[in-house]
Amino acid sequence: MISIFLRRIVSLIVTLLVVSLLIFTVMNLLPGNPAAIMLGTSATPETLAALRTQMGLDEPLVVRYLAWLAGVLQGDLGQSYTYGVPVAGLIVERLAVTLPLALMAIVMSVAIAVPLGVAAARRHNGLFDYLAGAFSYVSIAVPAFWVGLLLIIAFSTKLGWMPAGGFPGWNAGLWAGLAALLMPAIALALPQAGVLTRVARSAVLDVMGEDFVRTARAKGLSDGAAVWRHALPNALIPVVTMIGLQFTFLIAGAVLVENVFNLPGLGRLALQALSQRDIIVMQDVVLFFSALVIVMNFLVDLAYLVIDPRLRVAT
Amino acid sequence: MGGIFRRPVLLIGLVVTLALVGVALLSLVWTPSLPSKMNIVQRLKPPLGPGGLFGTDQFGRDVASMLMVGAWNSLSTSFLAVAIGATVGSAVGVIVAMRRGWLELIVMRGCDIIFAVPPILSAMMLGAFLGSGRFTAIIAIAVFMVPVFARLTLAGAKQIWARDYVTAAVGIGRSKAKITLVHILPNISNQIIVQVTIQLGLAILTEAGLSFLGLGMPPPAPTWGRMLADSQTFFGQAPWLAILPGMAIAVAVLGLNMLGDGLRDMLDPKTKAG
């Protein structure tokens, strides 16, 4: 168990290093000089040279990568050119919006998908099963940011029940913050719920055919109890896996939904950095998002080992 | 193909997809009016009135025509991206299956790494240097597709390499490259076709997202994503501007996903979809 754990950790570190190298290479080897891109065409040669020195662009590539990496490891992600503040602080500030948003979306999607998937599996090939299938098809096909637009039209423009966007900040109170994130989280959760419903349904169907579930029912356990006590816990493994696999799409969705609702989150920060040509912020945000996806997948891997002892055998 | 009428998912998927491709192709030769033609007098006219079937936008442009051209822009961008991703990814997959060993380890890790960067973010990174536009969007989506197809073909090809007739082919001295062309590729082509269909749906969603953020085809070319972005100023007066392009995206993706699932059920009876 411990050796597997150590091996996973080493592989995680190597993956993160390679990702950082990849992002750095893309951002620094593509045609175009970062300093010139940041300053635009009207910059004088003097300001350009000054920025080049400030950004350390005159150093060799390897030195710059190592300097960036060393900084990242110490929590120093560099200075934002447009905001004039450390990028690490910016990311932490924006994370206070993106992280609760993503968590709310995950909780909502599971809360929709698991009961729906279980109910569909229990009425296999019945009317409810078909309705749940139709729900999955439609919600997977619908773009999250469009759901956001529709929610704004219905609940903000027409009914006036909810704010159309913006974020009051957590200082305005927990409830005000959660209320501002409610519609964005629903928009983000819906496509995820479609995917998870399918997974939950087929996982429960698979497990219900297993011997131990039949035994449980033969012992006199009711149909419902057999599902909730025995089938569901086993079916959760594929659901958890899928949450991990879908995390990339959740982040992509968050970038879009944040822009629909004008939420000051990480996705919006990335887009603002792009329009302001703030290369350092972009590089750090992309690294942060990618690291998040990788660590998430790592945690899912670990969760397996905890949930399913059969996987603890070294492979 | 005889059983297509007993496969409603496949049938619906096929009809929707063909209709979509038909509309996209039609837009190349005919649209109700020029999608870029402005007519301020007729601005923000609701659907099914003097503004035409789907109404007009803030410049009085015909929404139906814009949606049609948008179908072509969206489909062609997505198709090119998936074609590049599928070709490169499948080539990588079969070559790795041929060589195995440390190459397999490195390529699989590489797939994990590419997969960790969402296409929206790589499009932003590329956009900073190459400028936003169709080319950037295609590359960003294609890069994300490569690991999908590499994993799929590698897994499929490994199974075929273990078959007796492949062992026999090795035994009579056929080269690995020839075996790959004659035995491996034809046997996994079904899986690749199904995956292309499903990834096309994902590519359309991604392309719409990129256009929505202003990272897709530049104006005045109409795209579904930018139509949605532009609609945000007119929620109160013209909700159809926000509803119709989103429906176009959803119907297109739904059609392709159903076609993909239907094809998988038909071509591979062992797997049951959704």
XYZ file of N, CA, C and O in Angstrom, chain B residues 62-188:
508
model
N -30.626 39.306 -40.719
C -31.550 38.171 -40.671
C -30.941 37.028 -39.839
O -29.906 36.461 -40.210
N -31.576 36.687 -38.711
C -31.021 35.690 -37.796
C -30.974 34.310 -38.456
O -30.003 33.561 -38.294
N -32.007 33.968 -39.245
C -32.022 32.658 -39.910
C -30.792 32.495 -40.803
O -30.123 31.453 -40.774
N -30.466 33.539 -41.570
C -29.299 33.458 -42.456
C -28.013 33.339 -41.649
O -27.101 32.573 -42.001
N -27.943 34.108 -40.549
C -26.734 34.050 -39.718
C -26.557 32.662 -39.108
O -25.439 32.143 -39.023
N -27.685 32.042 -38.679
C -27.603 30.700 -38.091
C -27.122 29.691 -39.132
O -26.339 28.782 -38.813
N -27.610 29.867 -40.387
C -27.197 28.931 -41.442
C -25.700 29.015 -41.699
O -24.999 28.000 -41.750
N -25.187 30.247 -41.866
C -23.750 30.404 -42.095
C -22.984 29.963 -40.841
O -21.912 29.354 -40.941
N -23.577 30.235 -39.672
C -22.964 29.793 -38.424
C -22.815 28.275 -38.394
O -21.818 27.753 -37.889
N -23.805 27.565 -38.944
C -23.724 26.098 -39.001
C -22.499 25.678 -39.801
O -21.747 24.780 -39.395
N -22.284 26.312 -40.946
C -21.120 25.979 -41.764
C -19.828 26.296 -41.018
O -18.914 25.465 -40.957
N -19.746 27.501 -40.431
C -18.525 27.896 -39.722
C -18.226 26.950 -38.570
O -17.084 26.539 -38.359
N -19.282 26.617 -37.814
C -19.086 25.753 -36.658
C -18.683 24.340 -37.086
O -17.722 23.765 -36.579
N -19.432 23.795 -38.062
C -19.165 22.426 -38.508
C -17.795 22.304 -39.161
O -17.063 21.355 -38.899
N -17.440 23.257 -40.019
C -16.174 23.120 -40.743
C -14.998 23.249 -39.775
O -14.036 22.474 -39.858
N -15.094 24.199 -38.831
C -14.019 24.333 -37.845
C -13.892 23.056 -37.020
O -12.793 22.507 -36.857
N -15.024 22.563 -36.518
C -14.995 21.370 -35.676
C -14.495 20.166 -36.459
O -13.704 19.360 -35.952
N -14.963 20.050 -37.707
C -14.580 18.890 -38.501
C -13.076 18.879 -38.757
O -12.420 17.853 -38.610
N -12.524 20.048 -39.120
C -11.082 20.115 -39.364
C -10.310 19.754 -38.100
O -9.335 18.996 -38.147
N -10.772 20.300 -36.960
C -10.068 20.033 -35.701
C -10.091 18.543 -35.371
O -9.060 17.951 -35.029
N -11.268 17.921 -35.501
C -11.374 16.495 -35.171
C -10.595 15.657 -36.181
O -9.940 14.669 -35.811
N -10.625 16.062 -37.461
C -9.886 15.307 -38.477
C -8.399 15.308 -38.154
O -7.742 14.257 -38.199
N -7.868 16.480 -37.788
C -6.440 16.551 -37.439
C -6.168 15.716 -36.185
O -5.260 14.884 -36.153
N -7.007 15.916 -35.158
C -6.795 15.196 -33.905
C -6.902 13.689 -34.095
O -6.094 12.927 -33.551
N -7.882 13.240 -34.900
C -8.091 11.808 -35.097
C -6.939 11.209 -35.901
O -6.469 10.108 -35.596
N -6.471 11.924 -36.919
C -5.390 11.395 -37.742
C -4.100 11.274 -36.936
O -3.476 10.205 -36.886
N -3.730 12.368 -36.292
C -2.486 12.346 -35.516
C -2.601 11.346 -34.368
O -1.723 10.496 -34.166
N -3.718 11.417 -33.623
C -3.891 10.547 -32.466
C -3.895 9.073 -32.854
O -3.239 8.254 -32.204
N -4.624 8.723 -33.919
C -4.688 7.319 -34.333
C -3.333 6.839 -34.812
O -2.929 5.699 -34.537
N -2.613 7.715 -35.548
C -1.272 7.328 -36.011
C -0.381 7.037 -34.808
O 0.292 6.005 -34.756
N -0.419 7.935 -33.825
C 0.378 7.723 -32.611
C -0.031 6.406 -31.953
O 0.821 5.582 -31.581
N -1.342 6.168 -31.854
C -1.845 4.962 -31.199
C -1.354 3.684 -31.858
O -0.840 2.785 -31.176
N -1.477 3.586 -33.186
C -1.075 2.329 -33.835
C 0.446 2.163 -33.826
O 0.941 1.043 -33.716
N 1.178 3.277 -33.934
C 2.642 3.162 -33.908
C 3.104 2.693 -32.532
O 3.950 1.798 -32.411
N 2.503 3.247 -31.493
C 2.883 2.826 -30.139
C 2.522 1.367 -29.918
O 3.288 0.609 -29.323
N 1.361 0.938 -30.430
C 0.947 -0.457 -30.278
C 1.938 -1.394 -30.965
O 2.129 -2.535 -30.555
N 2.575 -0.896 -32.031
C 3.546 -1.674 -32.794
C 4.850 -1.823 -32.010
O 5.496 -2.855 -32.027
N 5.241 -0.751 -31.325
C 6.557 -0.723 -30.656
C 6.479 -1.116 -29.180
O 7.393 -1.761 -28.671
N 5.401 -0.634 -28.493
C 5.224 -0.872 -27.051
C 6.430 -0.410 -26.234
O 7.115 0.527 -26.614
N 6.691 -1.068 -25.095
C 7.842 -0.747 -24.247
C 7.780 0.649 -23.661
O 6.706 1.149 -23.341
N 8.944 1.285 -23.557
C 9.022 2.593 -22.898
C 8.264 3.648 -23.693
O 7.771 4.612 -23.136
N 8.170 3.457 -25.023
C 7.440 4.429 -25.844
C 5.991 4.530 -25.374
O 5.433 5.625 -25.246
N 5.397 3.357 -25.054
C 4.003 3.338 -24.593
C 3.866 4.126 -23.299
O 2.949 4.939 -23.139
N 4.820 3.913 -22.407
C 4.777 4.597 -21.109
C 4.820 6.114 -21.307
O 4.017 6.857 -20.730
N 5.758 6.549 -22.136
C 5.937 7.996 -22.337
C 4.711 8.597 -23.008
O 4.200 9.647 -22.594
N 4.214 7.913 -24.038
C 3.069 8.469 -24.768
C 1.831 8.528 -23.877
O 1.087 9.513 -23.882
N 1.605 7.495 -23.068
C 0.429 7.511 -22.195
C 0.512 8.635 -21.165
O -0.456 9.330 -20.896
N 1.704 8.841 -20.601
C 1.902 9.966 -19.673
C 1.651 11.283 -20.406
O 1.003 12.187 -19.908
N 2.185 11.377 -21.626
C 2.002 12.595 -22.430
C 0.527 12.874 -22.655
O 0.075 14.024 -22.588
N -0.240 11.807 -22.897
C -1.684 11.963 -23.099
C -2.327 12.562 -21.850
O -3.128 13.491 -21.935
N -1.944 12.029 -20.676
C -2.487 12.556 -19.413
C -2.206 14.049 -19.307
O -3.047 14.834 -18.868
N -0.982 14.421 -19.701
C -0.561 15.813 -19.528
C -1.334 16.737 -20.465
O -1.857 17.771 -20.041
N -1.434 16.358 -21.739
C -2.180 17.200 -22.678
C -3.630 17.321 -22.220
O -4.242 18.377 -22.284
N -4.162 16.201 -21.712
C -5.556 16.170 -21.303
C -5.815 17.089 -20.112
O -6.944 17.470 -19.847
N -4.738 17.444 -19.380
C -4.919 18.273 -18.188
C -5.138 19.741 -18.535
O -5.550 20.516 -17.687
N -4.821 20.143 -19.761
C -5.003 21.545 -20.139
C -6.265 21.666 -20.988
O -6.284 21.212 -22.120
N -7.351 22.235 -20.440
C -8.587 22.340 -21.216
C -8.366 23.168 -22.485
O -7.566 24.106 -22.463
N -9.047 22.801 -23.594
C -8.832 23.501 -24.868
C -9.101 24.996 -24.780
O -8.471 25.778 -25.493
N -10.002 25.407 -23.896
C -10.272 26.842 -23.748
C -8.997 27.563 -23.309
O -8.667 28.633 -23.804
N -8.264 26.925 -22.373
C -7.053 27.563 -21.867
C -5.926 27.515 -22.894
O -5.192 28.485 -23.056
N -5.786 26.370 -23.607
C -4.715 26.336 -24.603
C -5.018 27.306 -25.730
O -4.107 27.920 -26.294
N -6.305 27.495 -26.049
C -6.656 28.480 -27.074
C -6.268 29.881 -26.611
O -5.824 30.713 -27.405
N -6.423 30.143 -25.305
C -6.016 31.449 -24.789
C -4.504 31.623 -24.900
O -4.015 32.672 -25.313
N -3.758 30.580 -24.507
C -2.291 30.661 -24.587
C -1.846 30.895 -26.019
O -1.056 31.786 -26.310
N -2.389 30.067 -26.940
C -2.013 30.212 -28.343
C -2.473 31.562 -28.869
O -1.768 32.220 -29.631
N -3.675 31.979 -28.429
C -4.240 33.230 -28.923
C -3.363 34.430 -28.593
O -3.286 35.385 -29.358
N -2.665 34.383 -27.440
C -1.818 35.506 -27.053
C -0.711 35.727 -28.071
O -0.279 36.848 -28.295
N -0.278 34.637 -28.720
C 0.846 34.767 -29.647
C 0.407 34.749 -31.105
O 0.873 35.547 -31.908
N -0.472 33.821 -31.429
C -0.858 33.674 -32.831
C -2.028 34.586 -33.177
O -2.411 34.703 -34.334
N -2.620 35.217 -32.177
C -3.833 35.997 -32.424
C -5.018 35.055 -32.395
O -4.896 33.874 -32.735
N -6.167 35.541 -31.929
C -7.348 34.691 -31.896
C -7.885 34.535 -33.308
O -7.729 35.406 -34.131
N -8.533 33.421 -33.547
C -9.117 33.212 -34.866
C -9.361 31.752 -35.103
O -9.167 30.920 -34.204
N -9.790 31.431 -36.316
C -10.166 30.072 -36.619
C -8.990 29.119 -36.489
O -9.115 28.036 -35.916
N -7.819 29.549 -36.979
C -6.641 28.693 -36.946
C -6.309 28.296 -35.507
O -6.113 27.124 -35.193
N -6.287 29.294 -34.613
C -5.992 29.039 -33.202
C -7.018 28.083 -32.607
O -6.662 27.151 -31.876
N -8.292 28.312 -32.931
C -9.347 27.456 -32.390
C -9.156 26.017 -32.863
O -9.256 25.068 -32.067
N -8.875 25.855 -34.165
C -8.708 24.500 -34.703
C -7.539 23.795 -34.021
O -7.656 22.639 -33.579
N -6.406 24.502 -33.898
C -5.230 23.869 -33.279
C -5.528 23.500 -31.825
O -5.227 22.387 -31.378
N -6.151 24.429 -31.083
C -6.409 24.165 -29.664
C -7.313 22.947 -29.492
O -7.072 22.097 -28.622
N -8.364 22.846 -30.317
C -9.282 21.710 -30.193
C -8.587 20.426 -30.648
O -8.692 19.376 -30.005
N -7.816 20.519 -31.758
C -7.156 19.327 -32.297
C -6.166 18.755 -31.287
O -6.104 17.539 -31.090
N -5.407 19.632 -30.632
C -4.414 19.173 -29.658
C -5.107 18.368 -28.555
O -4.621 17.316 -28.132
N -6.270 18.839 -28.127
C -7.005 18.150 -27.066
C -7.534 16.799 -27.547
O -7.702 15.872 -26.750
N -7.811 16.681 -28.866
C -8.374 15.438 -29.406
C -7.304 14.356 -29.555
O -7.619 13.167 -29.552
N -6.038 14.766 -29.732
C -4.981 13.783 -30.000
C -4.934 12.690 -28.920
O -4.980 11.502 -29.248
N -4.868 13.047 -27.621
C -4.807 11.970 -26.614
C -6.043 11.070 -26.618
O -5.930 9.876 -26.367
N -7.214 11.643 -26.921
C -8.439 10.835 -26.956
C -8.279 9.697 -27.967
O -8.540 8.527 -27.665
N -7.828 10.050 -29.185
C -7.710 9.039 -30.225
C -6.488 8.150 -30.019
O -6.506 6.971 -30.371
N -5.420 8.708 -29.452
C -4.228 7.895 -29.199
C -4.564 6.779 -28.202
O -4.237 5.613 -28.426
N -5.272 7.134 -27.103
C -5.645 6.126 -26.104
C -6.550 5.060 -26.702
O -6.363 3.869 -26.498
N -7.566 5.544 -27.462
C -8.550 4.625 -28.046
C -7.889 3.639 -29.000
O -8.098 2.423 -28.900
N -7.070 4.149 -29.944
C -6.466 3.248 -30.933
C -5.434 2.347 -30.282
O -5.319 1.182 -30.654
N -4.698 2.871 -29.297
C -3.706 2.027 -28.633
C -4.398 0.839 -27.961
O -3.993 -0.315 -28.144
N -5.473 1.131 -27.208
C -6.179 0.056 -26.517
C -6.748 -0.943 -27.526
O -6.623 -2.163 -27.361
N -7.367 -0.422 -28.594
C -7.956 -1.295 -29.610
C -6.887 -2.114 -30.319
O -7.037 -3.328 -30.508
N -5.798 -1.440 -30.715
C -4.751 -2.113 -31.482
C -4.071 -3.191 -30.648
O -3.736 -4.258 -31.167
N -3.894 -2.947 -29.347
C -3.260 -3.950 -28.490
C -4.073 -5.243 -28.484
O -3.525 -6.342 -28.502
N -5.406 -5.085 -28.460
C -6.278 -6.267 -28.486
C -6.095 -7.055 -29.777
O -6.017 -8.280 -29.781
N -6.031 -6.317 -30.900
C -5.914 -7.005 -32.194
C -4.547 -7.688 -32.319
O -4.435 -8.795 -32.853
N -3.495 -7.010 -31.803
C -2.161 -7.613 -31.878
C -2.115 -8.956 -31.155
O -1.276 -9.801 -31.453
N -3.004 -9.169 -30.186
C -2.981 -10.423 -29.430
C -3.737 -11.545 -30.137
O -3.728 -12.694 -29.679
N -4.405 -11.223 -31.255
C -5.198 -12.250 -31.952
C -4.299 -13.265 -32.662
O -3.189 -12.951 -33.081
N -4.860 -14.465 -32.852
C -4.089 -15.546 -33.483
C -3.672 -15.218 -34.908
O -2.564 -15.511 -35.331
N -4.600 -14.600 -35.680
C -4.240 -14.372 -37.084
C -3.132 -13.354 -37.217
O -2.377 -13.366 -38.186
N -2.996 -12.457 -36.230
C -1.879 -11.517 -36.270
C -0.584 -12.250 -35.931
O 0.449 -12.056 -36.583
N -0.661 -13.123 -34.922
C 0.505 -13.937 -34.587
C 0.944 -14.744 -35.813
O 2.140 -14.855 -36.111
N -0.039 -15.274 -36.535
C 0.277 -16.035 -37.754
C 0.964 -15.148 -38.779
O 1.949 -15.542 -39.408
N 0.465 -13.924 -38.926
C 1.052 -13.004 -39.892
C 2.494 -12.687 -39.512
O 3.373 -12.591 -40.379
N 2.726 -12.524 -38.194
C 4.093 -12.289 -37.730
C 4.944 -13.505 -38.077
O 6.066 -13.376 -38.572
N 4.352 -14.695 -37.861
C 5.068 -15.948 -38.095
C 5.516 -16.106 -39.532
O 6.612 -16.608 -39.794
N 4.695 -15.674 -40.498
C 5.113 -15.833 -41.892
C 5.988 -14.675 -42.345
O 6.273 -14.514 -43.523
N 6.385 -13.829 -41.394
C 7.396 -12.823 -41.709
C 6.871 -11.508 -42.231
O 7.619 -10.735 -42.815
N 5.573 -11.250 -42.069
C 5.059 -9.931 -42.464
C 5.673 -8.839 -41.590
O 5.854 -9.041 -40.393
N 5.943 -7.677 -42.186
C 6.506 -6.584 -41.390
C 5.425 -5.990 -40.495
O 4.231 -6.073 -40.785
N 5.856 -5.362 -39.393
C 4.905 -4.788 -38.446
C 4.081 -3.690 -39.094
O 2.885 -3.544 -38.821
N 4.734 -2.914 -39.946
C 4.018 -1.816 -40.607
C 2.908 -2.379 -41.486
O 1.782 -1.878 -41.513
N 3.220 -3.458 -42.212
C 2.236 -4.053 -43.105
C 1.072 -4.650 -42.304
O -0.094 -4.501 -42.679
N 1.399 -5.326 -41.195
C 0.341 -5.890 -40.346
C -0.573 -4.789 -39.841
O -1.800 -4.910 -39.831
N 0.043 -3.659 -39.453
C -0.761 -2.549 -38.953
C -1.747 -2.079 -40.013
O -2.923 -1.852 -39.737
N -1.250 -1.964 -41.263
C -2.121 -1.474 -42.334
C -3.191 -2.488 -42.716
O -4.343 -2.138 -42.943
N -2.809 -3.766 -42.783
C -3.725 -4.775 -43.313
C -4.668 -5.329 -42.248
O -5.846 -5.570 -42.504
N -4.153 -5.530 -41.016
C -4.963 -6.188 -39.988
C -5.449 -5.253 -38.892
O -6.589 -5.339 -38.467
N -4.558 -4.382 -38.402
C -4.905 -3.588 -37.220
C -5.902 -2.483 -37.572
O -7.007 -2.427 -37.021
N -5.509 -1.618 -38.500
C -6.349 -0.455 -38.803
C -7.774 -0.820 -39.223
O -8.732 -0.267 -38.695
N -7.942 -1.773 -40.164
C -9.314 -2.096 -40.564
C -10.156 -2.600 -39.391
O -11.352 -2.356 -39.334
N -9.507 -3.268 -38.432
C -10.262 -3.839 -37.322
C -10.625 -2.830 -36.235
O -11.473 -3.112 -35.402
N -9.935 -1.691 -36.216
C -10.301 -0.701 -35.213
C -10.966 0.519 -35.856
O -11.304 1.469 -35.164
